[in-house]
Structure formats: C-alpha cells, structure tokens
CSV table of C-alpha atoms in Angstrom, one decimal:
chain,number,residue,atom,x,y,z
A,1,UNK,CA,125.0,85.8,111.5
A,2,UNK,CA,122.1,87.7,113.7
A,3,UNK,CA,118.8,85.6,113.8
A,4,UNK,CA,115.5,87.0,112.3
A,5,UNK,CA,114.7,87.5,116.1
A,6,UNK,CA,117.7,89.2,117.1
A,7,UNK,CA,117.3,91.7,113.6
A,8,UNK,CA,114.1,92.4,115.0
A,9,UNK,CA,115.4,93.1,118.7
A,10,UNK,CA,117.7,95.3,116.6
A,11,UNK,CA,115.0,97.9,116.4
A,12,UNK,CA,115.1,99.1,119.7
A,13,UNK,CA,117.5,102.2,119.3
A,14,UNK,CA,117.1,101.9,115.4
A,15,UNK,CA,115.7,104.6,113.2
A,16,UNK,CA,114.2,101.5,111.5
A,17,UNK,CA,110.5,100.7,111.8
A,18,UNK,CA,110.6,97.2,111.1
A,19,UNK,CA,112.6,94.2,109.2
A,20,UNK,CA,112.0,93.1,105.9
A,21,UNK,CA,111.6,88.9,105.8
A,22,UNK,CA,111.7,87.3,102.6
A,23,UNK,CA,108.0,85.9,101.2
A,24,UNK,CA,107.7,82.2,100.7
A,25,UNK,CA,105.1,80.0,99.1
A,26,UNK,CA,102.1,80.1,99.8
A,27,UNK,CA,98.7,79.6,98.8
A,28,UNK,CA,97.3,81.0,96.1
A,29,UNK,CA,93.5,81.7,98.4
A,30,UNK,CA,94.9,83.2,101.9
A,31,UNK,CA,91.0,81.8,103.2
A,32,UNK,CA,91.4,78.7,102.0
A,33,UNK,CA,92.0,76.0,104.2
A,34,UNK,CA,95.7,75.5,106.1
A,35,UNK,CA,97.7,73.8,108.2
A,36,UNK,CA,98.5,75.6,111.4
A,37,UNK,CA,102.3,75.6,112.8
A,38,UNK,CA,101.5,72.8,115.0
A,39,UNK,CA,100.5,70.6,111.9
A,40,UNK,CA,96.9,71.1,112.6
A,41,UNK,CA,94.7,71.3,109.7
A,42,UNK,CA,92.4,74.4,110.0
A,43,UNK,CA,89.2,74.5,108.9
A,44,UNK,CA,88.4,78.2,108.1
A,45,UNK,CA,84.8,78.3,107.7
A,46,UNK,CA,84.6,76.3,111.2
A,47,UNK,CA,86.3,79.2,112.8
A,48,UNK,CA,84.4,82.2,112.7
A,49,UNK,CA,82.5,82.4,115.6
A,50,UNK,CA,86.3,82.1,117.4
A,51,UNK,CA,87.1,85.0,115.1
A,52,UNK,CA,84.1,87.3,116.2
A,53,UNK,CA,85.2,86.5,119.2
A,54,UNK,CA,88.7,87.6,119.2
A,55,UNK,CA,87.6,90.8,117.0
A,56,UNK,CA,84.9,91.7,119.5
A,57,UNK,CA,87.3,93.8,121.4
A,58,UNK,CA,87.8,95.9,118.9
A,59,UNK,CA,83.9,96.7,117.8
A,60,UNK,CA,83.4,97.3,121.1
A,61,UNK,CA,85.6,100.3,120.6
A,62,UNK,CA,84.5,101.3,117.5
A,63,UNK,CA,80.6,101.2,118.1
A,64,UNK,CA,81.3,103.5,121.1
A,65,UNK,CA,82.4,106.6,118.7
A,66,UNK,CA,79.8,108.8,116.8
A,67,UNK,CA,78.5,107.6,113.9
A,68,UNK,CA,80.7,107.7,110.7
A,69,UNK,CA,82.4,105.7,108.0
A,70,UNK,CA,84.1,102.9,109.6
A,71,UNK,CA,87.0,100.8,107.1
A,72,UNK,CA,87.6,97.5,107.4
A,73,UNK,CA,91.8,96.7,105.2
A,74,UNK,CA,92.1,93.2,105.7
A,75,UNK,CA,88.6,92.4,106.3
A,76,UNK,CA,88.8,89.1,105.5
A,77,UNK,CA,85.2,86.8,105.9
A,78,UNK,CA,83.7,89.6,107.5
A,79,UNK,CA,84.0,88.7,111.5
A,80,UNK,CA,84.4,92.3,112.6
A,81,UNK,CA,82.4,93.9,109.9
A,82,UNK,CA,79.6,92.0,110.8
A,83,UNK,CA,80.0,93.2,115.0
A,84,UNK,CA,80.1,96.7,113.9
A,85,UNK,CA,76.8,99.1,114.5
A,86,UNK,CA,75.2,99.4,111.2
A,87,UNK,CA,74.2,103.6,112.1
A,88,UNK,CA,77.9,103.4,110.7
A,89,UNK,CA,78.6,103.3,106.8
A,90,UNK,CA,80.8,100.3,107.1
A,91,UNK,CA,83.4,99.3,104.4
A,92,UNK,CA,85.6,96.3,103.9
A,93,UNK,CA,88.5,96.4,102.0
A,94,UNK,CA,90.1,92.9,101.1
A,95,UNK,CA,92.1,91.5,97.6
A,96,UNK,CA,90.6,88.2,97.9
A,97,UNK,CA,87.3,87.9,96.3
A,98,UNK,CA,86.7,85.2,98.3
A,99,UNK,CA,86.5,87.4,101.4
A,100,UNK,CA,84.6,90.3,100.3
A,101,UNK,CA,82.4,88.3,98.8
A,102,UNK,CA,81.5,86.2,101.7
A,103,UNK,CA,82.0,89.9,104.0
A,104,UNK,CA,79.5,91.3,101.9
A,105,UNK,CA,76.8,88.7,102.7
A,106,UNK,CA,77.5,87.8,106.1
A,107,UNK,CA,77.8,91.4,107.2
A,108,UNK,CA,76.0,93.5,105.0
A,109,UNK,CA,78.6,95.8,104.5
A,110,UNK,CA,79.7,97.6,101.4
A,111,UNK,CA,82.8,95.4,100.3
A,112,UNK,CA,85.6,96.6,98.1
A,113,UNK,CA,88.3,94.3,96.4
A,114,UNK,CA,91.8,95.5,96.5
A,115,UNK,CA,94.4,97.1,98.7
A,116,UNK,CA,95.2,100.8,100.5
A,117,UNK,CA,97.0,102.7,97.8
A,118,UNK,CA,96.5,105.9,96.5
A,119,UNK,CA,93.6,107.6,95.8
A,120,UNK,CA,91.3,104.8,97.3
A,121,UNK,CA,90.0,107.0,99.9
A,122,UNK,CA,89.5,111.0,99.5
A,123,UNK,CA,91.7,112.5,102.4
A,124,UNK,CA,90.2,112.7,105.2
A,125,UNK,CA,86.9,110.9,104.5
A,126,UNK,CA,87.4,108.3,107.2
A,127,UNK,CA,86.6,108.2,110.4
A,128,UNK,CA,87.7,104.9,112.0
A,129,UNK,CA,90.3,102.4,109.7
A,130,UNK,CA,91.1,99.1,111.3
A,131,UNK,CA,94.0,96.8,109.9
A,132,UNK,CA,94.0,93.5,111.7
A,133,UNK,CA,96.3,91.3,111.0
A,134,UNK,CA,97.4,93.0,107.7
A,135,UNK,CA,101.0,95.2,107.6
A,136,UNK,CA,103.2,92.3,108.3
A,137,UNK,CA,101.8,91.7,105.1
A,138,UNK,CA,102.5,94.3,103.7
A,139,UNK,CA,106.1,95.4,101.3
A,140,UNK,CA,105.9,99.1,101.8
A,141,UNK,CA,104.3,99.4,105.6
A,142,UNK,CA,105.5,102.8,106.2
A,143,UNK,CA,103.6,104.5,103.0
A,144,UNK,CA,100.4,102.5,103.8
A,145,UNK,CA,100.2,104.0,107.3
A,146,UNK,CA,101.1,107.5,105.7
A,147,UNK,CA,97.9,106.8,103.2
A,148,UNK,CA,96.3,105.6,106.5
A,149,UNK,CA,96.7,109.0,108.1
A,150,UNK,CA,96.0,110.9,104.8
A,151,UNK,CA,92.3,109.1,104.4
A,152,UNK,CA,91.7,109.8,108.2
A,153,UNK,CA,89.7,113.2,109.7
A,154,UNK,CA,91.5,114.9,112.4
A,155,UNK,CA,90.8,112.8,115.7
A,156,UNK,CA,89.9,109.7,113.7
A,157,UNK,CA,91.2,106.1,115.1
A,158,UNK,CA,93.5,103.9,113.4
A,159,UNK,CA,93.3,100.2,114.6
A,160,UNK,CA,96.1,98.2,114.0
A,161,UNK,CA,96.8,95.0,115.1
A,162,UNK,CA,100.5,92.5,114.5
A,163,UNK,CA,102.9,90.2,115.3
A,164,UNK,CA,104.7,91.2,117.9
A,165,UNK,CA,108.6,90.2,117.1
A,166,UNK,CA,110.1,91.3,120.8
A,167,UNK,CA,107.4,89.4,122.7
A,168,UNK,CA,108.5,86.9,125.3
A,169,UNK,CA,107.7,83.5,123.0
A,170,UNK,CA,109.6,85.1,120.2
A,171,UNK,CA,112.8,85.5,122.4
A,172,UNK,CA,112.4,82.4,123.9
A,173,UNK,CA,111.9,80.2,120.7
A,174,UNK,CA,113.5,82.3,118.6
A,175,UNK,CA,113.1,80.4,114.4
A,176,UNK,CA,110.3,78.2,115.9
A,177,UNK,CA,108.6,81.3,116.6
A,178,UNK,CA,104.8,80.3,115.4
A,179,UNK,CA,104.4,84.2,113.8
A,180,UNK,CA,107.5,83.3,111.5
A,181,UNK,CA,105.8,80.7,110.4
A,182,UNK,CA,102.9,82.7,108.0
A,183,UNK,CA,104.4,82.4,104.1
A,184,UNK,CA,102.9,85.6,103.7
A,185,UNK,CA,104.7,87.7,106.8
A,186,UNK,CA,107.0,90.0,105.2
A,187,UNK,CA,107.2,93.1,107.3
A,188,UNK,CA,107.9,92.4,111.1
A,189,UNK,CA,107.6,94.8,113.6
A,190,UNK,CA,108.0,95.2,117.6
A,191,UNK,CA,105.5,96.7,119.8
A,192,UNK,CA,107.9,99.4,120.2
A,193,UNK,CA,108.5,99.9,116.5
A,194,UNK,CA,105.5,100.1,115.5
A,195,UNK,CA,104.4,102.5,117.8
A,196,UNK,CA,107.0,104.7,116.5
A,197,UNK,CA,106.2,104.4,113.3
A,198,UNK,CA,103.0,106.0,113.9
A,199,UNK,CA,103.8,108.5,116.3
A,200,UNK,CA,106.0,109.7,113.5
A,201,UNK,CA,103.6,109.5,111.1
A,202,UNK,CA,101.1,112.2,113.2
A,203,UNK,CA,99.4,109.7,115.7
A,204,UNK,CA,98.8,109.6,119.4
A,205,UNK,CA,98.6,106.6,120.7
A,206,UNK,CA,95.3,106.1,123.0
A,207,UNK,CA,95.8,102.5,123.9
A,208,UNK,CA,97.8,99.5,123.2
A,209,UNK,CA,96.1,96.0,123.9
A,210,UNK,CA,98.4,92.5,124.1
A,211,UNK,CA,95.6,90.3,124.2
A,212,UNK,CA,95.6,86.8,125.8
A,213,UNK,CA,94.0,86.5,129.4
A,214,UNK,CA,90.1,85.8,128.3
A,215,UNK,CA,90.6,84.9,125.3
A,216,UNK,CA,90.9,80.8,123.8
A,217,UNK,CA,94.8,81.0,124.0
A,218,UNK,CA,95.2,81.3,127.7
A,219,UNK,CA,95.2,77.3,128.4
A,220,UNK,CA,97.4,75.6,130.7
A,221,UNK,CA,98.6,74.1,127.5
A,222,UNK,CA,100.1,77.1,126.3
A,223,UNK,CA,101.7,78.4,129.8
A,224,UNK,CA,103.1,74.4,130.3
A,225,UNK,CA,104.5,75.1,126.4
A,226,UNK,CA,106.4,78.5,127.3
A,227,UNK,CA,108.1,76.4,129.7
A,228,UNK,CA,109.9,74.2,127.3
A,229,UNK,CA,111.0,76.1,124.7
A,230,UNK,CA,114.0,73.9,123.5
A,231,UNK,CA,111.2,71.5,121.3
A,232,UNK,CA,108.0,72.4,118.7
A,233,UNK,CA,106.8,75.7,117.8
A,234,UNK,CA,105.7,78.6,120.1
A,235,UNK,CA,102.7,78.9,122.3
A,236,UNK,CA,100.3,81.6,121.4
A,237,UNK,CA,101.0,83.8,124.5
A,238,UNK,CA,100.6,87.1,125.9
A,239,UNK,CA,102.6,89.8,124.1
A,240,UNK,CA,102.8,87.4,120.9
A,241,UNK,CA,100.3,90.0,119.3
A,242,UNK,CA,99.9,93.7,119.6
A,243,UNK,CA,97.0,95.8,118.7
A,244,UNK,CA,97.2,99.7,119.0
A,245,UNK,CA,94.7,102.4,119.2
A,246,UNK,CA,95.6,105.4,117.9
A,247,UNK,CA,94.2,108.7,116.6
A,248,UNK,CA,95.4,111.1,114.6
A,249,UNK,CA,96.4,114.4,115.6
C-alpha cells in the first residue's frame, strides 16, 4: 500500500488537485495551547510577535496595492490583520470566537465568525483575500477557491499559503513528516497542485514564495536534522510550505 507521501507525489500527472487525509482528534479551541511535533508545548499567546513576523511578507504585498477591501479566511489572533494599512477596509474571517475576538481588538479590524461559503461575500466585492494556513483544512478545497474567485474583482489577489506535500523533508521523512502531524490537515496539496487548481479556476499566478532563508527556521539545527532523516520528525525547511500569489483574470 502507497504511503500518504507517495499518494501525494501521485498528483503530479493527475487530474487530481490534492489528497483527502482522514481528520483526527483534536482540540476542541484550534488557539489553545499545544504540543508541537517535537513534543514541545506551545505557548500561543507567547508567539505572536514570531507570527507578525512570518506574515509580514505578505502585508508587505498587500499594503503596496490601492486601497480596497482586504479579507483575512483564517485570520486567526489577528497577526496579519493588524500589519495591514488601515486606508484599507480590512476583514477577518475566522470560526473560532476566540480568534476574532482577540483579531478584533488587537487589530482593529472588522471581524466576522464563520467560514467562506456562499453568499458571504457579494461577487466581486473583494479586492485582496488571503488564506494562510487554511485549505488543508478544508473538506471541499476546490469549491472554496471557486467562491474565492467569485468574491474577487477582476485583477484582485488571492493569497494562499499550505503545506507543501512534495517538498524535500516530506520525501525524505515521509509519515514523520511534521505537516502530517496537524489533527486538523485534511486536504493536502503539492506546490504543483495547487497551482493548478487555481489556474483552472481563472487565476494567474504572479508569484510563488517557499519561505525559509530569513526567517526563525533557517538554524543549523534544522539543516543538521534534514541530514538524518531515519529518527524524530521533520525539520521545518525550505519548500515545507508554499504561499502563492495570484490574481484573477
């Protein structure tokens, strides 16, 4: 029987967008806090200055288009929402009322609780929608970046950013991959596939970012890590995570 790694390899000549991987159990508050896949308690509310940090790519890129209603799916405690020029009308969109709760105060954007799904958005009221770390959760990720492109203008961006199951750790450590390891991941994608997802659903791409160099996760630990992959869990690492620019055409 094929690995979860080697389904997702799979893609690559598929008509398939991306593999379906069985929820498990998880938390009942996503923002509460959670051991890591090294075993690591996290404390969440210590971690948001990192967070800005690692987001701050990606409000850099928003706050250079024209003014216009920028949409936060995913927005968790706020940590981009709160980087993003206010001469925007910013909305987060989250279904834990933890998060827009604390989203609304931090950033002082308007906060919504709930998910994408029909009729949230008038078509073609948005200007910029960022998903961060959100359609691996997802069941149906192929209608919610359909309802992406409907609630986007013509030459709007759509931001999204996931697991990326092709990347070098995730071949090399295979079920100890540390992306696997989210109860919570049920739709996994590749670079590739998801990038084909969306030019089929009436996208250019304008960028694609893999980041790592720069950022806290490029430490001699993690490079000494990829070089043993036979023991623990992955190594965050370059190409572990994808995030796409695209804009709709």
């Amino acid at each position: 029987m094929s690995s979860i790694i080697d389904r997702c390899l799979a893609l690559y000549g598929s008509d398939d967008y991306f593999v379906r991987y069985p929820a498990r159990v998880s938390a009942d508050e996503y923002w509460d806090d959670k051991r890591d896949p090294d075993g690591r308690l996290r404390d969440i509310a210590a971690e948001r200055e990192m967070r800005k940090a690692d987001l701050a790519y990606i409000a850099e890129a928003v706050n250079a288009r024209p003014p216009g209603r920028v949409v936060d799916i995913g927005c968790g405690l706020g940590e981009l929402l709160e980087q993003i020029d206010p001469r925007h009308e910013r909305i987060g969109l989250d279904p834990s009322a933890k998060a827009v709760e604390m989203a609304a105060q931090r950033s002082g954007a308007a906060t919504l609780r709930g998910v994408l799904e029909p009729g949230r958005f008038q078509p073609a009221s948005c200007d910029v929608i960022v998903a961060h770390h959100v359609i691996e959760h997802v069941d149906e990720p192929v209608a919610f970046v359909r309802l992406v492109a409907e609630a986007l203008r013509t030459g709007g961006l759509f931001v999204v950013g996931t697991p990326n199951f092709a990347s070098a750790a995730a071949r090399l450590f295979g079920e100890r991959y540390r992306l696997l390891h989210d109860p919570t991941h049920v739709s996994l994608f590749t670079d590739d596939s998801l990038m084909r997802l969306l030019r089929d659903s009436g996208f250019r791409i304008a960028s694609v970012e893999y980041p790592f160099f720069g950022t806290r996760f490029a430490t001699l630990e993690a490079f000494e890590r990829m070089q043993d992959p036979g023991t623990g869990v992955s190594p965050a690492f370059w190409g572990s995570f994808v995030t796409v620019f695209a804009e709709k055409t």
